[in-house]
Coordinates of C-alpha atoms in Angstrom, one line a residue:
X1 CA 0.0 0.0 0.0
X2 CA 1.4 3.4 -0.7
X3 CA 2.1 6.2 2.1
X4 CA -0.8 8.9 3.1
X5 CA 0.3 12.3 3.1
X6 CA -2.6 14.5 5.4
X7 CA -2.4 18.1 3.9
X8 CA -3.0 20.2 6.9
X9 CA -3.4 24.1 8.0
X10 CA -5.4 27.0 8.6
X11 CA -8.2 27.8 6.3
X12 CA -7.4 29.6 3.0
X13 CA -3.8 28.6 2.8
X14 CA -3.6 27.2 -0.3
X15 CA -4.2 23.2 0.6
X16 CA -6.4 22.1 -1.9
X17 CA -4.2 24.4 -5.0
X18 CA -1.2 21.9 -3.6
X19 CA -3.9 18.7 -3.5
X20 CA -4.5 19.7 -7.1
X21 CA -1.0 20.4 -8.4
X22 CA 0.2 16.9 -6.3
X23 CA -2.7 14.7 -8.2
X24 CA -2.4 16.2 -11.5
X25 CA -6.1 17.4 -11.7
X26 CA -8.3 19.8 -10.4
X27 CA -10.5 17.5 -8.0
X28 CA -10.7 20.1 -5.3
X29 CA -12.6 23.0 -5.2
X30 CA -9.8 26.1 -4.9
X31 CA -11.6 29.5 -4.4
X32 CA -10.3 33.0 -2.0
X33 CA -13.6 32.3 0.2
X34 CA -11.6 31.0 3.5
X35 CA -13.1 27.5 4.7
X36 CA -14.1 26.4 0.8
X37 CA -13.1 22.5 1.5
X38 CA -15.2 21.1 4.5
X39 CA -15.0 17.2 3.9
X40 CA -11.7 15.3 3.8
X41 CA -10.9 14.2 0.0
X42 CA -8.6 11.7 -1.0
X43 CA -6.5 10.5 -4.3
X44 CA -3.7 8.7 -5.7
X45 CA -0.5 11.5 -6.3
X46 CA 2.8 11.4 -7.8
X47 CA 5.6 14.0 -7.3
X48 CA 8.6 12.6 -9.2
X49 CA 9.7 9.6 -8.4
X50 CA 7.4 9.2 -5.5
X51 CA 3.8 8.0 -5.3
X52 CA 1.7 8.3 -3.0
X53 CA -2.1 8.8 -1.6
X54 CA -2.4 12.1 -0.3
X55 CA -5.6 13.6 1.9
X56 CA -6.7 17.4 1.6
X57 CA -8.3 18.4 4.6
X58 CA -10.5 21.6 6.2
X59 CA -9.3 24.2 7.6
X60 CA -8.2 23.7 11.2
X61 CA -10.1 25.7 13.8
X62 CA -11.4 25.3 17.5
X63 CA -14.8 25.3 18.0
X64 CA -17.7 23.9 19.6
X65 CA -17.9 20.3 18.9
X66 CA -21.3 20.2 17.5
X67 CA -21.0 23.3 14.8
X68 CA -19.8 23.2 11.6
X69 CA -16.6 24.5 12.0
X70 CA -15.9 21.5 15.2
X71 CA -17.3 19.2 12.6
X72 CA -15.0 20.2 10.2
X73 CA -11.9 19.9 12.3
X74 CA -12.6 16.6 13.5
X75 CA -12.9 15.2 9.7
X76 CA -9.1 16.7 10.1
X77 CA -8.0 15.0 12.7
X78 CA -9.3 11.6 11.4
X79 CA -7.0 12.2 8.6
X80 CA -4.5 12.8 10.3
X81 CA -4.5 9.8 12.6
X82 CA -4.6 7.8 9.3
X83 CA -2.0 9.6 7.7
X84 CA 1.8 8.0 7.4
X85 CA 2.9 11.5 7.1
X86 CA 1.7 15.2 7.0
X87 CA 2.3 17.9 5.3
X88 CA 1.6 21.4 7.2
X89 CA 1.5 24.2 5.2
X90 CA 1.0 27.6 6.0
X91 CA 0.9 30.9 4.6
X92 CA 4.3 32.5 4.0
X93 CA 2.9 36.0 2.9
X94 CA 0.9 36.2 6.1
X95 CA 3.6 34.8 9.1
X96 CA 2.9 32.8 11.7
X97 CA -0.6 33.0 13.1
X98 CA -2.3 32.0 16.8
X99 CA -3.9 29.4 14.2
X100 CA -0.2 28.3 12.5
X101 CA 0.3 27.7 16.3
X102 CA -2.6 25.7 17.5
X103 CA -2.4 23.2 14.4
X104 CA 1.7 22.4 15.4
X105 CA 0.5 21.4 19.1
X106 CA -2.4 19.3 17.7
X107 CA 0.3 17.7 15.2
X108 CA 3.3 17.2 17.9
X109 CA 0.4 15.1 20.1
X110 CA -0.5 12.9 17.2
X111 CA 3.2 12.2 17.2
X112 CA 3.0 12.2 13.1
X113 CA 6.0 13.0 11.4
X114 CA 5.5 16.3 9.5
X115 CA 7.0 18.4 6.8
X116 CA 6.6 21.9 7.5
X117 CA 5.5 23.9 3.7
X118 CA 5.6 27.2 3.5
X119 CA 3.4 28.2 0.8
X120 CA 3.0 31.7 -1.6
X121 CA 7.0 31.9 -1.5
X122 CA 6.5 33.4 -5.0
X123 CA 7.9 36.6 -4.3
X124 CA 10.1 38.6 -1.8
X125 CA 6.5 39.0 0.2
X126 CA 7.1 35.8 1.3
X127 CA 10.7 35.6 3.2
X128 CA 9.8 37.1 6.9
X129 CA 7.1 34.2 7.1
X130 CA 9.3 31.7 5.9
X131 CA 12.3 32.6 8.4
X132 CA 9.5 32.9 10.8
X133 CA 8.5 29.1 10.3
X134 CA 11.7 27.8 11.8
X135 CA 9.9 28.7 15.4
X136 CA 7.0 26.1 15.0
X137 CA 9.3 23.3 15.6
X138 CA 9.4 21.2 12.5
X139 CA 12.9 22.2 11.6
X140 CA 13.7 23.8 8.0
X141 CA 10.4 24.5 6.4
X142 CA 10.4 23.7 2.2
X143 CA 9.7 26.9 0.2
X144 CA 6.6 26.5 -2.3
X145 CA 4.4 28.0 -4.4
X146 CA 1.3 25.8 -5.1
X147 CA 0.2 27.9 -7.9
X148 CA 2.8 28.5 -9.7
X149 CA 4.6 25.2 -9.2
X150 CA 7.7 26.5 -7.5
X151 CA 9.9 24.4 -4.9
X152 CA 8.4 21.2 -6.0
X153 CA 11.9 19.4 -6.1
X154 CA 12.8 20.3 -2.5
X155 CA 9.5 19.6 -1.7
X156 CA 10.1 15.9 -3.6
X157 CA 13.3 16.1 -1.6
X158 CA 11.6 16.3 1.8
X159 CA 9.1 13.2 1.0
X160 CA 11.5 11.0 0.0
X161 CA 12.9 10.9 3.8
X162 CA 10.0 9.8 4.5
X163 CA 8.2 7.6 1.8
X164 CA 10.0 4.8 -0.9
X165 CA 10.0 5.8 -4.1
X166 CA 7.3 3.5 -6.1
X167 CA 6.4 3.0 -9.6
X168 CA 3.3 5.3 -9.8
X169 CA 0.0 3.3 -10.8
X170 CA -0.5 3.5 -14.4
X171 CA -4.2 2.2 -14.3
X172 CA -7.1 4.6 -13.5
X173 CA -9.2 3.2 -11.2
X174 CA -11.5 5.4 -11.7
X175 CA -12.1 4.7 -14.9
X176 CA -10.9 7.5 -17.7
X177 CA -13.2 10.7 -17.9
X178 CA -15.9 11.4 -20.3
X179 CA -15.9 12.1 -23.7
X180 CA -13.3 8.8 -24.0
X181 CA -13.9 6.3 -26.4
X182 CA -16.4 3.5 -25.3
X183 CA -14.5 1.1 -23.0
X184 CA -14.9 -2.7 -23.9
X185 CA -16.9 -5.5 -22.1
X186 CA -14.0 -6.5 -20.4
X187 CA -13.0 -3.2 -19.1
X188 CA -16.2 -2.1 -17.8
X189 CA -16.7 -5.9 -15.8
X190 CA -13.2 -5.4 -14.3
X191 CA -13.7 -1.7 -12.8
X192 CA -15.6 -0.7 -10.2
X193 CA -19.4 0.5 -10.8
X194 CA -19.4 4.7 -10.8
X195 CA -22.0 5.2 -8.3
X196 CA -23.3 8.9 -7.8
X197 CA -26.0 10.2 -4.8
X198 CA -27.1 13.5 -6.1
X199 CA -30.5 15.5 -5.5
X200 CA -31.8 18.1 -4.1
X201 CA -29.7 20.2 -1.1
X202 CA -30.6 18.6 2.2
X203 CA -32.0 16.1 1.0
X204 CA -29.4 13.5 2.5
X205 CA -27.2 12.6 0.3
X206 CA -24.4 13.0 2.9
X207 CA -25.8 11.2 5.5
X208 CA -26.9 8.5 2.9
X209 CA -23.1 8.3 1.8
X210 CA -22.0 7.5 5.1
X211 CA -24.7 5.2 5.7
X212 CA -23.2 2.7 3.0
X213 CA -20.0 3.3 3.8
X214 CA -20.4 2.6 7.7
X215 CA -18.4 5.6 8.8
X216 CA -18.8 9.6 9.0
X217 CA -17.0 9.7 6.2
X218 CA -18.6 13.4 5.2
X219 CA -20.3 16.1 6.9
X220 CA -23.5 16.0 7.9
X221 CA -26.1 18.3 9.7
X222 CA -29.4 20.4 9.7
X223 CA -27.7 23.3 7.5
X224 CA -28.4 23.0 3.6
X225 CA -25.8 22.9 1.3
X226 CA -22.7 21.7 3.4
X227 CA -21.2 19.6 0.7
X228 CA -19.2 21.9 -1.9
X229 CA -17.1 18.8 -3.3
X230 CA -17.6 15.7 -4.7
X231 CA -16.5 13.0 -2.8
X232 CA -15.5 10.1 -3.8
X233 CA -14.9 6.6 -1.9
X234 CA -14.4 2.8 -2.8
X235 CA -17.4 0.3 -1.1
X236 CA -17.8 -3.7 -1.5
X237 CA -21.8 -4.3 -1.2
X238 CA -23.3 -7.2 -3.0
X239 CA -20.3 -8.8 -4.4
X240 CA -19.2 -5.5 -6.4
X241 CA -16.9 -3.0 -6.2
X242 CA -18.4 0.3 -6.7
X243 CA -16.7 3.9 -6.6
X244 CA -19.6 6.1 -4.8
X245 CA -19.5 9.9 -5.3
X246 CA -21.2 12.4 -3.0
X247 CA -21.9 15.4 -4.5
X248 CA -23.2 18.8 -3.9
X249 CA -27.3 19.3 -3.7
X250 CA -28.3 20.6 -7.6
X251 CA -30.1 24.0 -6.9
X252 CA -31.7 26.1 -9.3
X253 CA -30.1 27.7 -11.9
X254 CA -31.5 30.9 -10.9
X255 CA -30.0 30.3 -7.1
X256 CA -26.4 29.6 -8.2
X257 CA -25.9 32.5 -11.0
X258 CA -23.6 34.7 -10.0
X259 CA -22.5 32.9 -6.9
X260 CA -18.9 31.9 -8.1
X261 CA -18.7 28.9 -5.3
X262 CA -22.0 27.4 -5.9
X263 CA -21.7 27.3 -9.6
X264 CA -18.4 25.5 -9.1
X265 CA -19.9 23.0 -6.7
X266 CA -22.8 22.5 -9.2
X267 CA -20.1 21.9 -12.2
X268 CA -18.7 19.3 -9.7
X269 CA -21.7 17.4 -9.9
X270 CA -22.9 17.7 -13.0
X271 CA -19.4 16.6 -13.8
X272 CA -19.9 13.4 -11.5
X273 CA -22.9 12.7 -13.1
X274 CA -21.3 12.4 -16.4
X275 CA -18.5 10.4 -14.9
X276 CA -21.2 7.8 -13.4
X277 CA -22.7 4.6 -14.4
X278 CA -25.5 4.3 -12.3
X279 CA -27.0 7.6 -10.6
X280 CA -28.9 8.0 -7.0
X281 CA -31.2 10.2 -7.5
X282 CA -32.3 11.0 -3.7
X283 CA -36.0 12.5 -3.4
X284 CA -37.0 13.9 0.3
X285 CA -40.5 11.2 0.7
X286 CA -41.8 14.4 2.2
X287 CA -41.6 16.3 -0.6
X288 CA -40.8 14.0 -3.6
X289 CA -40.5 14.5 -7.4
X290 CA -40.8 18.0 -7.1
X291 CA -39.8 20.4 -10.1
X292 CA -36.3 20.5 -9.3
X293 CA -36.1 16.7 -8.5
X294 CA -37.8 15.9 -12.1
X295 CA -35.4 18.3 -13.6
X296 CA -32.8 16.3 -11.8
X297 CA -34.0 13.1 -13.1
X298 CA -34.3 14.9 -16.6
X299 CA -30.8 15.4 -16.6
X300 CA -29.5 12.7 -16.1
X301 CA -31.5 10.5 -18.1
X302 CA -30.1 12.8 -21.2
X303 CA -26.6 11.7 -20.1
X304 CA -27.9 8.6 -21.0
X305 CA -26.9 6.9 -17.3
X306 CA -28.8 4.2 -15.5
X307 CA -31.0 5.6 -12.8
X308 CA -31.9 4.2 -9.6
X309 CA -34.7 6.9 -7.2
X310 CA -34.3 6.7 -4.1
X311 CA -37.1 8.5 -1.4
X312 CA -35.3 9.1 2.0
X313 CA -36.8 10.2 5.0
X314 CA -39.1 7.4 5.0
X315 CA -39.5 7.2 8.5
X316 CA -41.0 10.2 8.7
X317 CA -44.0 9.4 5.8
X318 CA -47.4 9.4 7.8
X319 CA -49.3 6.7 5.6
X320 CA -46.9 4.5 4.3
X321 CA -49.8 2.0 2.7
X322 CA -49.8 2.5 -1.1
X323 CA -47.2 5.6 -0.7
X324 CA -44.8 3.5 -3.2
X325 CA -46.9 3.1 -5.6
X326 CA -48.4 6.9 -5.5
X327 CA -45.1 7.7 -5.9
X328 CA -44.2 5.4 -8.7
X329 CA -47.1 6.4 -10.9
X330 CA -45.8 10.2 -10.7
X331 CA -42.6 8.7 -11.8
X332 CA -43.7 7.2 -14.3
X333 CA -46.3 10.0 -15.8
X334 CA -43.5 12.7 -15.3
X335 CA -40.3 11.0 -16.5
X336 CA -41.9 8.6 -19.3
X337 CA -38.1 8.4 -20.8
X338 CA -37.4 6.3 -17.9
X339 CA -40.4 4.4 -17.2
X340 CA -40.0 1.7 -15.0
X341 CA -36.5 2.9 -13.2
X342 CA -36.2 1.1 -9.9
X343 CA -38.2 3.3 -6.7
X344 CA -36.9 2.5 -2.9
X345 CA -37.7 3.6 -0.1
X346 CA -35.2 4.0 2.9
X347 CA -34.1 5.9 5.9
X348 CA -30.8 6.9 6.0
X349 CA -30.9 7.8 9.5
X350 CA -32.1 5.0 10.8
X351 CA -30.8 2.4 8.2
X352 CA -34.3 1.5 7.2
X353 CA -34.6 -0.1 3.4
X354 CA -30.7 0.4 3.0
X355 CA -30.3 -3.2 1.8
X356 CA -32.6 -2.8 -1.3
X357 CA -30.5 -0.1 -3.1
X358 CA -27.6 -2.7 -3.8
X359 CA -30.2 -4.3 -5.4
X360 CA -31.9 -1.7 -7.3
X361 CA -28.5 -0.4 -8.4
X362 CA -27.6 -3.8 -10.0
X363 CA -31.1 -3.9 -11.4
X364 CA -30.5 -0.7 -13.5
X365 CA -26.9 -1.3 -14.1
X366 CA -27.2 -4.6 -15.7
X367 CA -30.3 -2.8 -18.0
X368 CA -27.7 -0.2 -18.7
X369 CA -25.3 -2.6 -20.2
X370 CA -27.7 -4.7 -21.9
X371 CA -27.2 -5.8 -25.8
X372 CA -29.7 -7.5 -27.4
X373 CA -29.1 -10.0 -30.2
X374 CA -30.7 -8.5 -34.0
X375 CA -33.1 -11.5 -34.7
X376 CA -34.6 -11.0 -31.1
X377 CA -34.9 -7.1 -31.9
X378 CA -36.5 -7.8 -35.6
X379 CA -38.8 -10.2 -34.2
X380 CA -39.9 -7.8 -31.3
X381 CA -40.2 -5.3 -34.2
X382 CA -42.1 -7.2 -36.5
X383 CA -44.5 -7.7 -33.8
X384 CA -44.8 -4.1 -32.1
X385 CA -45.3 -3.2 -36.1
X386 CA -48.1 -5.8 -36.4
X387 CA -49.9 -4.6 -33.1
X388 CA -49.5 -1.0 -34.4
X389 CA -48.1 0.4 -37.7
X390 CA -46.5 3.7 -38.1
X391 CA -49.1 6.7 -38.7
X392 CA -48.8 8.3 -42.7
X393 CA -46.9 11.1 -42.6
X394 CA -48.4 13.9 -45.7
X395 CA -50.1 11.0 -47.0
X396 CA -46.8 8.7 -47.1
X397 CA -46.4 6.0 -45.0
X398 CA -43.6 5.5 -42.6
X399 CA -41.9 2.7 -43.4
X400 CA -39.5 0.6 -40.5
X401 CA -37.8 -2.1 -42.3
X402 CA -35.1 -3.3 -39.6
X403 CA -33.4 -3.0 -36.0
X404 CA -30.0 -3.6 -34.6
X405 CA -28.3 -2.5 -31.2
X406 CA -25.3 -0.1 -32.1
X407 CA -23.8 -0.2 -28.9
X408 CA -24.5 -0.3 -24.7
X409 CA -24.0 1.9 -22.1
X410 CA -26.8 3.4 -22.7
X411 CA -28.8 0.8 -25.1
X412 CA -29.0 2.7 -28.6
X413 CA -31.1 1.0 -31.9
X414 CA -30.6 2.2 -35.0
X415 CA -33.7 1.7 -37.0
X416 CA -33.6 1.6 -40.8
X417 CA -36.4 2.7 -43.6
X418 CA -38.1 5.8 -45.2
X419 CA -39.1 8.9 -43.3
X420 CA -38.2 7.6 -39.8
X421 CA -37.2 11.5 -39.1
X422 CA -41.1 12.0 -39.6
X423 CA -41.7 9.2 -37.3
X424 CA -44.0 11.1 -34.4
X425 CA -42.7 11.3 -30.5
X426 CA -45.2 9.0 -29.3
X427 CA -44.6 6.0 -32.0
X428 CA -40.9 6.5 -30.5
X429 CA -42.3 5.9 -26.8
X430 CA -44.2 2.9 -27.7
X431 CA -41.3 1.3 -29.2
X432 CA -39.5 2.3 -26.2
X433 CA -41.7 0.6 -23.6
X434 CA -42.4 -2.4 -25.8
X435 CA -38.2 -2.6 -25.7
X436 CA -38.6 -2.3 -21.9
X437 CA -41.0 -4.9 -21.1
X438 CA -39.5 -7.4 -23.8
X439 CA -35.8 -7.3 -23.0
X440 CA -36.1 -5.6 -19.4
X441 CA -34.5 -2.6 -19.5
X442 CA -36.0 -0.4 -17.0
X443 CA -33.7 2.4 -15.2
X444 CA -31.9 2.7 -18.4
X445 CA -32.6 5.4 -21.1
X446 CA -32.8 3.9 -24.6
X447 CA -31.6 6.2 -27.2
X448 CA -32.8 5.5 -31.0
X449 CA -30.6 6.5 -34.7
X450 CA -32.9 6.9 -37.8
X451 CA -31.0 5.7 -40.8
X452 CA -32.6 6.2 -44.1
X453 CA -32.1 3.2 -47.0
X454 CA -32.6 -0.3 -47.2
X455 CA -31.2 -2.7 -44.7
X456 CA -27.6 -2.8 -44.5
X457 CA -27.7 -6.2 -43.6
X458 CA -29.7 -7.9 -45.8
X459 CA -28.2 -10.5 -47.7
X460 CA -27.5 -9.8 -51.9

């Protein structure tokens, strides 16, 4: 296993800009708000020769155990007691602070061995707090500038006292970014599933997140909108691996503009969603499928990822006796693209209905990768034309004259004949839910290519 490295320090230091630069990718939020990162975020580094798994952290601050802030710092300190090695950086520009010096007691009693960075050493502006480092205790502190790169080698220098040098792990284990070419069958069964819980702001998608993991691995609480980043985390449930993102709750477009931090948080998750396989989309039972969560749902679906709903707060539903099927017809009425995606309902407080997402998840996951053989899709076709041909379109009929599967992840048909760009909405939709009900592919959007001409296939 490689060494952890806890980035520590007061808030607004420049942690997460070194997180960044030390991964290679902008996975934290960075922003001059003080106290931006509030959860603990972890990811594979390398800094020369060296790899390594390194952990950016909140700001450190003393407060009352049960606010945010005491929240906040202990997510720190449990990073630091599973760290190998920590990395304290503080702000050269401004000196020491009382802060600079509460942080250096908490790390002397955690007994960790630490390498003292002295960030924004960019310029002249920089040397007083640098010379005034030396009094903190950690010996010679390593010059740096996280944005602009700078002392990187001594800093390399530094970590090697403390680390091996490794070969750094080619593989991406969390699967390559969107927009890259379609991965094969193999690739996708050897990964883990890309599992994101997003929804609504407070609607529990932290204390959901937690709940599968087994441990306060995020924040939680009665404020809205705690989570800025994306979090992401490996789990085992139901014989898979699965890489789970928590995310930040979507708000309205209209509540984010102009709020530089929010619309970052929200291009965290929309980014999430486009890295997923299968998304949670968490609905308050309270309040469920309301305009933002169908937008939500909307969303996602025209990513083209599998979709599991999920309705928390069940506990707290009055008349629980026919309240998943009310729900489910809603679903299904609103969001007719995906008809049929898997409904539970759970309590993440309390753990209730936890053990039917794994499930679920499968459920949708397995529709999502489905392929379908051509001589089962051209007899469902023939059939579904039987029961009901395609309407005449200015007095010419639409003619469907063959179906095959182009590819997965999402299932797409490409159907083949004359006019099919004519062919109305709702002839689509049947042949979408006749698809769903023969081949079972509900919590998976099916996407359909109209190709003009004679079949491709046919024989000469």
């Amino acid at each position: 296993m490689p060494s952890t490295i806890a980035i520590v320090g007061r808030p607004n230091v420049g942690k997460s800009t070194l997180f960044n630069k030390l991964v290679g990718r902008k996975l934290a939020l960075t922003h001059d708000t003080p106290g931006v990162t509030r959860d603990r975020r972890e990811a594979e580094a390398v800094l020369g020769a060296l790899a390594f798994r390194v952990i950016d952290t909140a700001g450190f601050e003393y407060d009352a155990p049960d606010s945010l802030a005491g929240r906040m710092t202990a997510q720190t300190r449990t990073a630091i007691a599973e760290a190998d090695l920590c990395l304290f950086v503080i702000d050269a520009r401004a000196g020491i602070t009382a802060g600079d010096e509460v942080i250096a007691q908490a790390l002397r009693r955690a007994a960790k061995p630490t390498i003292l960075a002295a960030n924004k050493c960019e310029s002249r502006a920089g040397d007083d707090g640098f010379n005034e480092a030396f009094a903190l205790g950690f010996g010679e502190p390593v010059a740096i500038s996280a944005e602009h790169s700078l002392g990187f080698g001594a800093l390399e220098e530094a970590l090697a006292e403390h680390i091996e040098p490794a070969e750094p792990d080619t593989d991406d284990d969390e699967g390559g970014s969107p927009g890259e070419d379609e991965p094969t069958d193999e690739e996708v069964a050897q990964r883990p599933i890309r599992l994101a819980i997003v929804g609504r702001p407070n609607v529990g998608k932290s204390s959901l997140f937690n709940r599968l993991l087994g441990e306060e691995r995020t924040l939680t609480g009665p404020e809205a909108g705690i989570t800025r980043d994306t979090i992401a985390a490996t789990w085992a449930a139901g014989g898979r691996e699965f890489l789970l993102h928590d995310t930040a709750g979507l708000r309205r477009k209209a509540r984010t503009a102009g709020h530089t931090l929010e619309e970052m948080s929200v291009a965290n998750t929309l980014d999430a969603v486009r890295f997923a396989d299968c998304v949670i989309v968490l609905l308050d039972a309270t309040q469920a499928f309301e305009k933002q969560d169908l937008t939500i749902a909307d969303l996602i679906a025209r990513e083209g990822r599998a979709v599991v709903f999920v309705a928390n707060k069940w506990d707290l539903v009055e008349n629980r006796a026919g309240a998943v099927g009310l729900l489910r017809e809603r679903l299904d009425a609103s969001l007719p693209q995906i008809v049929g995606a898997p409904l539970v309902g759970i309590s993440a407080l309390t753990g209730e209905g936890i053990e039917r997402i794994v499930p679920a998840v499968l459920t949708a996951y397995d529709a999502w990768n489905t392929r379908v053989g051509t001589s089962a899709l051209n007899r469902f076709l023939e059939t579904a034309l039987a029961r009901h041909a395609p309407p005449a379109v200015s007095g010419r009929r639409v003619r469907i004259r063959y179906m095959t599967q182009v590819k997965a992840r999402p299932p797409t048909f490409a159907l083949f004949g004359n006019q099919l760009k004519s062919l109305p909405e709702d002839y689509v939709r049947y042949l979408t839910n006749g698809l769903r009900e023969a081949f079972d592919l509900k919590g998976t959007p099916l996407r359909f290519l109209m190709r003009g001409g004679t079949n491709p296939y046919a024989q000469d």
